[in-house]
């Protein structure tokens, strides 16, 4: 496109207002094909003859704009008449608007720019191009204000004024065709209730926390205003509460034309379940005129799960909605406050679950491309991709930067795409080389500033870091990433001798430094700088924590003969804590695996079924419809954990589904035959779930598993697609290699076998 079209911008500084770029064209010739490609530094919306074109919203999506920006292609043949108007609406979006908790704007560009090219192929075979240049005219639009965080103002009474001819803009970034999924509108939810709160405010409940926007249909006198804000929860008194959005104003202002109006934002989105009207032209809210429109990347749903326990079913529902809400072009931490950023740790933690629920290969191919582009020459990967904060605002942290190895490997296992693995291999290797070269010790990752076991419950309750030594976490992840790199290299037929040796050295250095007598050391030296306001105490330096034991067991940092004692110690600590975990972002995803892999599936189940905080079901029993950021985002007394960092739509802890699917259901892809071409089916039934009915639509066909209790027996129904081998192992120890077909088994229940 760049060969024909020029990046153009408005001659007037638009601030937060949006402009429309217009080009009228006339042709006598008969058009055989008409195609428009378009992109923006900002967010654009394409209109032909007044009608919005394409299924995508929030185009061109978010990439590392300094390196690349996607363009989209639209077939507009059927829309052209020979006397046509092409328009591009342009808002600030991620490229120009406010980003991050410091509300930094202009991170990627000072002003929004757009680029487009219409290619007309005529019946006579000739081709004509109409592309953006300084002949395009710029007009004001009725979108008077737009910011992703702060919302949108649309005034249907505002006159459209001619601003002038477009001016050239010096955007220097690579234009690439769309590689990710389109961002599209998905479900449309009707409100379930209009609430008059104790404060006397009018609040509408859509019944589901989600990401997207409200579509409002209204006919009201010309000039009447509708103003509303969004919230995820009500407070303990039943009042509208959104202090947790921090500086994100999330305000929608609509001014009615007097006719039938349909309003929704074009350049903004919000995370919400409720809206509160600050202004509304009538006494009664018309529920029929309101729909909450879910917006996310258009991924194909692949995983389904249902069981006999309604709370676990609700948990799964919350996990799905957590994913929908946060897989909006990039994997984000949350969709509502002044972040909505590509936090790498959250992504790494959840990606295995994400790849069960949905086909996320394209989604991650795009984002991983940005991770690679933003990797420093030394190989470091920062906390947020696409980067959008000033240096120093995110750390090069263990479990965050390790996204560079974890995600490519998980995506390879899920979809078996060697090319994608090969594409990401250099990034994986550079990350491991970086770990090898950083810090004072060759085979350990000591020092540095990390997020640690983020939000774990064993740290200082006022702060976000858990008690586990950052050095221990970092060095455990050094080993883990190296192991994944070796596996990836072997798949790609590379000589991995040096990295196998590195892995062995890291593992033994880990054992020598962090462990004694087969156990993690109680307390470890504090190497990281102590930040302002922190008390050195025992923060970040404990070796004997649930998270440390979990990592040692699950990452195989112990010898086989040490497992029993380590697992018993972990179970002991969980029991001492009232059958509850203390783990945060780092330990939680692996905790249940560490238990069930080492003979304690019953303890894993007990944690899964726990309802007191910290637990997965605590939020469920407190009305959650998505995953919460903190185990106790809403405390038992009805107050909130904090106003400063308290999202009710943070998917990280939803990673528990990879245990439910991989262990309770027992379905995992075999590493040597990825994409479930060979699959392990090793269910761990438990009466607390009653039954499970699950399926996954893999690249090799649909795998379906149903187990249920009847009397003293557990019955299994397993469907294996043609061409797939399923290595079955039932709790009794019975094994069989199943080929395509439907199979039935029955066994006395596990409890009876004990
Ligand atoms: C985000 C997290 C993220 C973290 C870094 C938070 O503000 O919401 O989920 O991983 O910062 O520790």
PDB file of C-alpha atoms in Angstrom, residues 176-454:
ATOM      1  CA  UNK A 176       1.919  -5.322   7.492  1.00  0.00           C
ATOM      2  CA  UNK A 177      -1.230  -7.157   6.462  1.00  0.00           C
ATOM      3  CA  UNK A 178      -3.547  -8.221   9.287  1.00  0.00           C
ATOM      4  CA  UNK A 179      -1.872 -11.122  11.089  1.00  0.00           C
ATOM      5  CA  UNK A 180      -4.021 -11.326  14.179  1.00  0.00           C
ATOM      6  CA  UNK A 181      -7.723 -12.031  14.483  1.00  0.00           C
ATOM      7  CA  UNK A 182     -10.167  -9.233  13.759  1.00  0.00           C
ATOM      8  CA  UNK A 183     -11.596  -7.506  16.795  1.00  0.00           C
ATOM      9  CA  UNK A 184     -15.341  -7.888  16.433  1.00  0.00           C
ATOM     10  CA  UNK A 185     -18.612  -7.402  18.245  1.00  0.00           C
ATOM     11  CA  UNK A 186     -19.750 -10.621  19.858  1.00  0.00           C
ATOM     12  CA  UNK A 187     -22.638 -11.228  22.268  1.00  0.00           C
ATOM     13  CA  UNK A 188     -25.273  -8.591  22.847  1.00  0.00           C
ATOM     14  CA  UNK A 189     -26.590  -8.771  26.399  1.00  0.00           C
ATOM     15  CA  UNK A 190     -29.895  -7.276  27.450  1.00  0.00           C
ATOM     16  CA  UNK A 191     -29.985  -5.626  30.873  1.00  0.00           C
ATOM     17  CA  UNK A 192     -31.365  -7.773  33.656  1.00  0.00           C
ATOM     18  CA  UNK A 193     -32.387  -4.992  35.999  1.00  0.00           C
ATOM     19  CA  UNK A 194     -32.657  -1.269  36.474  1.00  0.00           C
ATOM     20  CA  UNK A 195     -31.662  -0.479  40.051  1.00  0.00           C
ATOM     21  CA  UNK A 196     -32.407   2.616  42.076  1.00  0.00           C
ATOM     22  CA  UNK A 197     -29.462   2.570  44.484  1.00  0.00           C
ATOM     23  CA  UNK A 198     -29.533   3.726  48.123  1.00  0.00           C
ATOM     24  CA  UNK A 199     -27.828   6.921  46.952  1.00  0.00           C
ATOM     25  CA  UNK A 200     -30.748   7.450  44.598  1.00  0.00           C
ATOM     26  CA  UNK A 201     -28.769   6.804  41.439  1.00  0.00           C
ATOM     27  CA  UNK A 202     -30.100   4.937  38.432  1.00  0.00           C
ATOM     28  CA  UNK A 203     -27.968   1.936  37.638  1.00  0.00           C
ATOM     29  CA  UNK A 204     -28.451  -0.704  34.960  1.00  0.00           C
ATOM     30  CA  UNK A 205     -27.191  -4.233  35.552  1.00  0.00           C
ATOM     31  CA  UNK A 206     -26.260  -6.315  32.495  1.00  0.00           C
ATOM     32  CA  UNK A 207     -25.668  -9.368  34.668  1.00  0.00           C
ATOM     33  CA  UNK A 208     -22.207 -10.085  33.294  1.00  0.00           C
ATOM     34  CA  UNK A 209     -18.860  -8.381  33.735  1.00  0.00           C
ATOM     35  CA  UNK A 210     -17.405  -7.970  30.281  1.00  0.00           C
ATOM     36  CA  UNK A 211     -15.485  -5.824  27.812  1.00  0.00           C
ATOM     37  CA  UNK A 212     -17.092  -3.816  25.072  1.00  0.00           C
ATOM     38  CA  UNK A 213     -19.617  -1.035  25.148  1.00  0.00           C
ATOM     39  CA  UNK A 214     -23.247  -0.232  25.587  1.00  0.00           C
ATOM     40  CA  UNK A 215     -25.339   0.349  22.513  1.00  0.00           C
ATOM     41  CA  UNK A 216     -28.086   2.850  23.182  1.00  0.00           C
ATOM     42  CA  UNK A 217     -31.179   3.268  21.010  1.00  0.00           C
ATOM     43  CA  UNK A 218     -33.139   6.304  21.905  1.00  0.00           C
ATOM     44  CA  UNK A 219     -35.520   8.869  20.544  1.00  0.00           C
ATOM     45  CA  UNK A 220     -35.459  12.019  22.620  1.00  0.00           C
ATOM     46  CA  UNK A 221     -35.882  15.724  21.984  1.00  0.00           C
ATOM     47  CA  UNK A 222     -33.051  17.262  20.001  1.00  0.00           C
ATOM     48  CA  UNK A 223     -30.191  18.267  22.226  1.00  0.00           C
ATOM     49  CA  UNK A 224     -31.135  15.986  25.132  1.00  0.00           C
ATOM     50  CA  UNK A 225     -28.158  14.357  26.749  1.00  0.00           C
ATOM     51  CA  UNK A 226     -27.413  10.874  27.972  1.00  0.00           C
ATOM     52  CA  UNK A 227     -24.340  10.547  30.164  1.00  0.00           C
ATOM     53  CA  UNK A 228     -23.282   7.351  31.873  1.00  0.00           C
ATOM     54  CA  UNK A 229     -20.332   5.697  33.563  1.00  0.00           C
ATOM     55  CA  UNK A 230     -19.331   2.069  33.948  1.00  0.00           C
ATOM     56  CA  UNK A 231     -18.617  -0.193  36.899  1.00  0.00           C
ATOM     57  CA  UNK A 232     -17.840  -3.825  37.547  1.00  0.00           C
ATOM     58  CA  UNK A 233     -19.390  -4.117  40.994  1.00  0.00           C
ATOM     59  CA  UNK A 234     -21.651  -2.374  43.455  1.00  0.00           C
ATOM     60  CA  UNK A 235     -20.318  -1.637  46.912  1.00  0.00           C
ATOM     61  CA  UNK A 236     -21.568  -3.324  50.067  1.00  0.00           C
ATOM     62  CA  UNK A 237     -24.425  -0.849  50.359  1.00  0.00           C
ATOM     63  CA  UNK A 238     -25.526  -1.548  46.817  1.00  0.00           C
ATOM     64  CA  UNK A 239     -24.186   1.724  45.451  1.00  0.00           C
ATOM     65  CA  UNK A 240     -22.433   2.199  42.149  1.00  0.00           C
ATOM     66  CA  UNK A 241     -18.668   1.842  42.664  1.00  0.00           C
ATOM     67  CA  UNK A 242     -15.860   2.406  40.214  1.00  0.00           C
ATOM     68  CA  UNK A 243     -13.032   3.928  42.206  1.00  0.00           C
ATOM     69  CA  UNK A 244     -11.028   0.912  41.033  1.00  0.00           C
ATOM     70  CA  UNK A 245     -10.974   2.370  37.503  1.00  0.00           C
ATOM     71  CA  UNK A 246      -8.531   4.906  38.932  1.00  0.00           C
ATOM     72  CA  UNK A 247      -8.019   7.718  36.425  1.00  0.00           C
ATOM     73  CA  UNK A 248     -10.000   6.026  33.629  1.00  0.00           C
ATOM     74  CA  UNK A 249     -13.093   8.254  33.379  1.00  0.00           C
ATOM     75  CA  UNK A 250     -15.089   5.762  31.281  1.00  0.00           C
ATOM     76  CA  UNK A 251     -17.691   8.395  30.515  1.00  0.00           C
ATOM     77  CA  UNK A 252     -20.053   8.170  27.570  1.00  0.00           C
ATOM     78  CA  UNK A 253     -21.869  11.332  26.555  1.00  0.00           C
ATOM     79  CA  UNK A 254     -24.474  11.244  23.825  1.00  0.00           C
ATOM     80  CA  UNK A 255     -26.416  14.209  22.522  1.00  0.00           C
ATOM     81  CA  UNK A 256     -29.597  13.232  20.724  1.00  0.00           C
ATOM     82  CA  UNK A 257     -30.598  14.413  17.251  1.00  0.00           C
ATOM     83  CA  UNK A 258     -34.307  14.389  17.918  1.00  0.00           C
ATOM     84  CA  UNK A 259     -34.830  11.423  15.605  1.00  0.00           C
ATOM     85  CA  UNK A 260     -34.154   7.760  16.293  1.00  0.00           C
ATOM     86  CA  UNK A 261     -30.553   7.565  17.422  1.00  0.00           C
ATOM     87  CA  UNK A 262     -28.283   4.580  17.897  1.00  0.00           C
ATOM     88  CA  UNK A 263     -25.188   5.387  19.907  1.00  0.00           C
ATOM     89  CA  UNK A 264     -22.100   3.386  20.663  1.00  0.00           C
ATOM     90  CA  UNK A 265     -18.453   4.369  20.777  1.00  0.00           C
ATOM     91  CA  UNK A 266     -16.241   3.855  17.755  1.00  0.00           C
ATOM     92  CA  UNK A 267     -12.856   4.536  19.321  1.00  0.00           C
ATOM     93  CA  UNK A 268     -13.245   3.456  22.930  1.00  0.00           C
ATOM     94  CA  UNK A 269     -14.245   0.417  24.959  1.00  0.00           C
ATOM     95  CA  UNK A 270     -14.820  -0.278  28.635  1.00  0.00           C
ATOM     96  CA  UNK A 271     -14.860  -3.169  31.081  1.00  0.00           C
ATOM     97  CA  UNK A 272     -18.150  -3.217  32.969  1.00  0.00           C
ATOM     98  CA  UNK A 273     -21.212  -4.985  34.222  1.00  0.00           C
ATOM     99  CA  UNK A 274     -23.153  -1.918  35.376  1.00  0.00           C
ATOM    100  CA  UNK A 275     -23.722   1.567  34.056  1.00  0.00           C
ATOM    101  CA  UNK A 276     -24.927   4.554  36.048  1.00  0.00           C
ATOM    102  CA  UNK A 277     -26.782   7.364  34.357  1.00  0.00           C
ATOM    103  CA  UNK A 278     -25.545  10.793  35.288  1.00  0.00           C
ATOM    104  CA  UNK A 279     -27.974  12.281  32.777  1.00  0.00           C
ATOM    105  CA  UNK A 280     -30.943  10.666  31.042  1.00  0.00           C
ATOM    106  CA  UNK A 281     -33.812  12.509  29.378  1.00  0.00           C
ATOM    107  CA  UNK A 282     -36.691  10.448  30.770  1.00  0.00           C
ATOM    108  CA  UNK A 283     -37.863   9.358  34.240  1.00  0.00           C
ATOM    109  CA  UNK A 284     -37.839   5.682  33.363  1.00  0.00           C
ATOM    110  CA  UNK A 285     -34.921   3.939  31.709  1.00  0.00           C
ATOM    111  CA  UNK A 286     -35.940   2.056  28.582  1.00  0.00           C
ATOM    112  CA  UNK A 287     -34.274  -1.322  29.000  1.00  0.00           C
ATOM    113  CA  UNK A 288     -35.155  -2.306  25.433  1.00  0.00           C
ATOM    114  CA  UNK A 289     -32.970   0.478  24.150  1.00  0.00           C
ATOM    115  CA  UNK A 290     -29.876  -0.856  25.915  1.00  0.00           C
ATOM    116  CA  UNK A 291     -27.564  -3.686  24.972  1.00  0.00           C
ATOM    117  CA  UNK A 292     -24.124  -4.492  26.311  1.00  0.00           C
ATOM    118  CA  UNK A 293     -22.046  -5.515  23.313  1.00  0.00           C
ATOM    119  CA  UNK A 294     -19.102  -7.787  24.072  1.00  0.00           C
ATOM    120  CA  UNK A 295     -16.042  -7.007  21.988  1.00  0.00           C
ATOM    121  CA  UNK A 296     -12.959  -9.180  21.614  1.00  0.00           C
ATOM    122  CA  UNK A 297     -10.684 -10.896  19.156  1.00  0.00           C
ATOM    123  CA  UNK A 298     -12.722 -13.145  16.935  1.00  0.00           C
ATOM    124  CA  UNK A 299     -11.254 -16.472  18.061  1.00  0.00           C
ATOM    125  CA  UNK A 300     -12.967 -19.766  17.423  1.00  0.00           C
ATOM    126  CA  UNK A 301     -14.232 -21.445  20.589  1.00  0.00           C
ATOM    127  CA  UNK A 302     -12.638 -24.886  20.970  1.00  0.00           C
ATOM    128  CA  UNK A 303     -12.991 -26.005  24.578  1.00  0.00           C
ATOM    129  CA  UNK A 304     -16.162 -26.855  26.467  1.00  0.00           C
ATOM    130  CA  UNK A 305     -16.614 -28.076  30.005  1.00  0.00           C
ATOM    131  CA  UNK A 306     -19.496 -28.880  32.291  1.00  0.00           C
ATOM    132  CA  UNK A 307     -19.638 -30.851  35.500  1.00  0.00           C
ATOM    133  CA  UNK A 308     -22.049 -31.810  38.228  1.00  0.00           C
ATOM    134  CA  UNK A 309     -20.992 -28.967  40.511  1.00  0.00           C
ATOM    135  CA  UNK A 310     -22.673 -25.669  39.734  1.00  0.00           C
ATOM    136  CA  UNK A 311     -20.027 -23.588  41.487  1.00  0.00           C
ATOM    137  CA  UNK A 312     -17.277 -25.093  39.367  1.00  0.00           C
ATOM    138  CA  UNK A 313     -19.431 -24.504  36.295  1.00  0.00           C
ATOM    139  CA  UNK A 314     -19.743 -20.864  37.306  1.00  0.00           C
ATOM    140  CA  UNK A 315     -15.966 -20.750  37.813  1.00  0.00           C
ATOM    141  CA  UNK A 316     -15.508 -22.006  34.260  1.00  0.00           C
ATOM    142  CA  UNK A 317     -17.997 -19.446  32.999  1.00  0.00           C
ATOM    143  CA  UNK A 318     -15.957 -16.766  34.791  1.00  0.00           C
ATOM    144  CA  UNK A 319     -12.747 -18.056  33.233  1.00  0.00           C
ATOM    145  CA  UNK A 320     -14.269 -17.923  29.755  1.00  0.00           C
ATOM    146  CA  UNK A 321     -15.514 -14.392  30.286  1.00  0.00           C
ATOM    147  CA  UNK A 322     -12.142 -13.416  31.743  1.00  0.00           C
ATOM    148  CA  UNK A 323     -10.533 -14.594  28.527  1.00  0.00           C
ATOM    149  CA  UNK A 324     -13.109 -12.929  26.272  1.00  0.00           C
ATOM    150  CA  UNK A 325     -12.653  -9.708  28.180  1.00  0.00           C
ATOM    151  CA  UNK A 326      -8.878  -9.708  27.991  1.00  0.00           C
ATOM    152  CA  UNK A 327      -8.094 -11.182  24.603  1.00  0.00           C
ATOM    153  CA  UNK A 328      -8.876  -7.986  22.784  1.00  0.00           C
ATOM    154  CA  UNK A 329      -6.236  -7.961  20.057  1.00  0.00           C
ATOM    155  CA  UNK A 330      -3.488  -8.337  22.645  1.00  0.00           C
ATOM    156  CA  UNK A 331      -3.606 -10.313  25.885  1.00  0.00           C
ATOM    157  CA  UNK A 332      -4.298  -7.715  28.574  1.00  0.00           C
ATOM    158  CA  UNK A 333      -4.294  -7.782  32.353  1.00  0.00           C
ATOM    159  CA  UNK A 334      -7.671  -6.137  32.728  1.00  0.00           C
ATOM    160  CA  UNK A 335     -10.107  -4.172  30.586  1.00  0.00           C
ATOM    161  CA  UNK A 336     -11.356  -1.355  32.814  1.00  0.00           C
ATOM    162  CA  UNK A 337      -8.782   0.748  34.683  1.00  0.00           C
ATOM    163  CA  UNK A 338      -5.975   2.906  33.338  1.00  0.00           C
ATOM    164  CA  UNK A 339      -3.939  -0.141  32.284  1.00  0.00           C
ATOM    165  CA  UNK A 340      -5.541  -2.627  29.827  1.00  0.00           C
ATOM    166  CA  UNK A 341      -1.969  -3.435  28.894  1.00  0.00           C
ATOM    167  CA  UNK A 342      -0.148  -6.455  27.513  1.00  0.00           C
ATOM    168  CA  UNK A 343       1.307  -7.612  30.820  1.00  0.00           C
ATOM    169  CA  UNK A 344       3.565 -10.493  29.941  1.00  0.00           C
ATOM    170  CA  UNK A 345       3.293 -12.330  33.273  1.00  0.00           C
ATOM    171  CA  UNK A 346      -0.482 -12.570  33.167  1.00  0.00           C
ATOM    172  CA  UNK A 347      -0.267 -13.785  29.574  1.00  0.00           C
ATOM    173  CA  UNK A 348       2.278 -16.454  30.343  1.00  0.00           C
ATOM    174  CA  UNK A 349       0.273 -17.747  33.282  1.00  0.00           C
ATOM    175  CA  UNK A 350      -2.995 -18.085  31.393  1.00  0.00           C
ATOM    176  CA  UNK A 351      -1.935 -19.065  27.866  1.00  0.00           C
ATOM    177  CA  UNK A 352      -2.323 -22.832  28.302  1.00  0.00           C
ATOM    178  CA  UNK A 353      -5.903 -22.388  29.478  1.00  0.00           C
ATOM    179  CA  UNK A 354      -6.457 -19.830  26.759  1.00  0.00           C
ATOM    180  CA  UNK A 355      -5.393 -22.334  24.107  1.00  0.00           C
ATOM    181  CA  UNK A 356      -7.857 -24.930  25.400  1.00  0.00           C
ATOM    182  CA  UNK A 357     -10.860 -22.609  25.382  1.00  0.00           C
ATOM    183  CA  UNK A 358     -10.221 -20.917  22.062  1.00  0.00           C
ATOM    184  CA  UNK A 359      -8.098 -21.275  18.961  1.00  0.00           C
ATOM    185  CA  UNK A 360      -5.530 -18.621  19.800  1.00  0.00           C
ATOM    186  CA  UNK A 361      -2.825 -19.468  17.290  1.00  0.00           C
ATOM    187  CA  UNK A 362      -3.315 -16.384  15.124  1.00  0.00           C
ATOM    188  CA  UNK A 363      -3.933 -14.204  18.138  1.00  0.00           C
ATOM    189  CA  UNK A 364      -0.602 -15.182  19.639  1.00  0.00           C
ATOM    190  CA  UNK A 365       1.306 -15.248  16.394  1.00  0.00           C
ATOM    191  CA  UNK A 366       0.707 -11.537  16.083  1.00  0.00           C
ATOM    192  CA  UNK A 367       1.467 -10.697  19.689  1.00  0.00           C
ATOM    193  CA  UNK A 368       4.582 -12.884  19.870  1.00  0.00           C
ATOM    194  CA  UNK A 369       5.852 -11.011  16.835  1.00  0.00           C
ATOM    195  CA  UNK A 370       5.695  -7.840  18.900  1.00  0.00           C
ATOM    196  CA  UNK A 371       7.383  -9.483  21.879  1.00  0.00           C
ATOM    197  CA  UNK A 372      10.253 -10.436  19.592  1.00  0.00           C
ATOM    198  CA  UNK A 373      10.449  -6.974  18.042  1.00  0.00           C
ATOM    199  CA  UNK A 374      10.595  -5.352  21.445  1.00  0.00           C
ATOM    200  CA  UNK A 375      13.170  -7.698  22.894  1.00  0.00           C
ATOM    201  CA  UNK A 376      16.289  -5.683  23.694  1.00  0.00           C
ATOM    202  CA  UNK A 377      19.514  -6.456  21.835  1.00  0.00           C
ATOM    203  CA  UNK A 378      20.690  -8.244  24.997  1.00  0.00           C
ATOM    204  CA  UNK A 379      17.568 -10.426  24.930  1.00  0.00           C
ATOM    205  CA  UNK A 380      15.571  -8.846  27.745  1.00  0.00           C
ATOM    206  CA  UNK A 381      11.775  -8.900  27.606  1.00  0.00           C
ATOM    207  CA  UNK A 382       9.919  -6.259  29.562  1.00  0.00           C
ATOM    208  CA  UNK A 383       6.788  -6.433  31.650  1.00  0.00           C
ATOM    209  CA  UNK A 384       4.437  -5.038  29.007  1.00  0.00           C
ATOM    210  CA  UNK A 385       4.173  -5.678  25.264  1.00  0.00           C
ATOM    211  CA  UNK A 386       3.451  -3.560  23.276  1.00  0.00           C
ATOM    212  CA  UNK A 387       5.645  -1.297  25.356  1.00  0.00           C
ATOM    213  CA  UNK A 388       4.004   1.977  26.097  1.00  0.00           C
ATOM    214  CA  UNK A 389       5.460   3.245  29.316  1.00  0.00           C
ATOM    215  CA  UNK A 390       8.700   4.989  29.879  1.00  0.00           C
ATOM    216  CA  UNK A 391      11.714   2.866  30.669  1.00  0.00           C
ATOM    217  CA  UNK A 392      11.825   1.979  34.336  1.00  0.00           C
ATOM    218  CA  UNK A 393       8.066   1.634  34.569  1.00  0.00           C
ATOM    219  CA  UNK A 394       8.223  -2.067  33.912  1.00  0.00           C
ATOM    220  CA  UNK A 395      10.803  -4.488  35.176  1.00  0.00           C
ATOM    221  CA  UNK A 396      12.616  -7.272  33.446  1.00  0.00           C
ATOM    222  CA  UNK A 397      11.037  -9.741  35.765  1.00  0.00           C
ATOM    223  CA  UNK A 398      11.117 -13.489  36.102  1.00  0.00           C
ATOM    224  CA  UNK A 399       7.818 -15.148  35.165  1.00  0.00           C
ATOM    225  CA  UNK A 400       6.971 -12.040  33.122  1.00  0.00           C
ATOM    226  CA  UNK A 401       9.879 -12.080  30.646  1.00  0.00           C
ATOM    227  CA  UNK A 402       9.696 -15.878  30.514  1.00  0.00           C
ATOM    228  CA  UNK A 403       6.649 -15.366  28.335  1.00  0.00           C
ATOM    229  CA  UNK A 404       9.254 -15.466  25.536  1.00  0.00           C
ATOM    230  CA  UNK A 405       9.696 -19.210  26.056  1.00  0.00           C
ATOM    231  CA  UNK A 406       6.435 -20.303  27.660  1.00  0.00           C
ATOM    232  CA  UNK A 407       3.946 -18.986  25.096  1.00  0.00           C
ATOM    233  CA  UNK A 408       5.671 -20.232  21.900  1.00  0.00           C
ATOM    234  CA  UNK A 409       5.999 -23.671  23.468  1.00  0.00           C
ATOM    235  CA  UNK A 410       2.381 -23.847  24.644  1.00  0.00           C
ATOM    236  CA  UNK A 411       1.107 -22.634  21.298  1.00  0.00           C
ATOM    237  CA  UNK A 412       3.229 -25.249  19.573  1.00  0.00           C
ATOM    238  CA  UNK A 413       1.795 -27.982  21.800  1.00  0.00           C
ATOM    239  CA  UNK A 414      -1.750 -26.841  21.149  1.00  0.00           C
ATOM    240  CA  UNK A 415      -1.519 -26.424  17.373  1.00  0.00           C
ATOM    241  CA  UNK A 416       1.631 -28.226  16.302  1.00  0.00           C
ATOM    242  CA  UNK A 417       2.825 -25.404  14.064  1.00  0.00           C
ATOM    243  CA  UNK A 418       6.579 -25.892  13.682  1.00  0.00           C
ATOM    244  CA  UNK A 419       6.891 -22.817  11.542  1.00  0.00           C
ATOM    245  CA  UNK A 420       5.538 -20.687  14.344  1.00  0.00           C
ATOM    246  CA  UNK A 421       7.955 -22.314  16.761  1.00  0.00           C
ATOM    247  CA  UNK A 422      10.824 -21.689  14.354  1.00  0.00           C
ATOM    248  CA  UNK A 423       9.739 -18.071  13.995  1.00  0.00           C
ATOM    249  CA  UNK A 424       9.944 -17.617  17.754  1.00  0.00           C
ATOM    250  CA  UNK A 425      12.996 -19.724  18.420  1.00  0.00           C
ATOM    251  CA  UNK A 426      15.487 -16.828  18.114  1.00  0.00           C
ATOM    252  CA  UNK A 427      13.506 -14.898  20.723  1.00  0.00           C
ATOM    253  CA  UNK A 428      13.458 -17.894  23.069  1.00  0.00           C
ATOM    254  CA  UNK A 429      17.172 -18.358  22.634  1.00  0.00           C
ATOM    255  CA  UNK A 430      17.954 -14.695  23.183  1.00  0.00           C
ATOM    256  CA  UNK A 431      15.918 -14.706  26.379  1.00  0.00           C
ATOM    257  CA  UNK A 432      17.793 -17.692  27.759  1.00  0.00           C
ATOM    258  CA  UNK A 433      21.113 -16.135  26.713  1.00  0.00           C
ATOM    259  CA  UNK A 434      20.075 -12.993  28.519  1.00  0.00           C
ATOM    260  CA  UNK A 435      19.360 -14.958  31.704  1.00  0.00           C
ATOM    261  CA  UNK A 436      22.692 -16.666  31.333  1.00  0.00           C
ATOM    262  CA  UNK A 437      24.534 -13.383  31.138  1.00  0.00           C
ATOM    263  CA  UNK A 438      22.619 -11.319  33.676  1.00  0.00           C
ATOM    264  CA  UNK A 439      23.471 -10.892  37.341  1.00  0.00           C
ATOM    265  CA  UNK A 440      26.448 -11.904  39.387  1.00  0.00           C
ATOM    266  CA  UNK A 441      26.167 -15.694  39.024  1.00  0.00           C
ATOM    267  CA  UNK A 442      26.499 -17.568  35.741  1.00  0.00           C
ATOM    268  CA  UNK A 443      23.899 -20.243  36.370  1.00  0.00           C
ATOM    269  CA  UNK A 444      21.533 -18.407  38.680  1.00  0.00           C
ATOM    270  CA  UNK A 445      19.407 -15.344  38.201  1.00  0.00           C
ATOM    271  CA  UNK A 446      20.226 -13.321  41.293  1.00  0.00           C
ATOM    272  CA  UNK A 447      19.297  -9.720  41.882  1.00  0.00           C
ATOM    273  CA  UNK A 448      17.329  -7.499  39.594  1.00  0.00           C
ATOM    274  CA  UNK A 449      13.880  -6.129  40.288  1.00  0.00           C
ATOM    275  CA  UNK A 450      10.986  -8.534  39.941  1.00  0.00           C
ATOM    276  CA  UNK A 451       7.251  -8.673  40.486  1.00  0.00           C
ATOM    277  CA  UNK A 452       7.892 -11.838  42.465  1.00  0.00           C
ATOM    278  CA  UNK A 453       4.999 -14.050  43.506  1.00  0.00           C
ATOM    279  CA  UNK A 454       2.670 -11.193  42.720  1.00  0.00           C
TER     280      UNK A 454
END
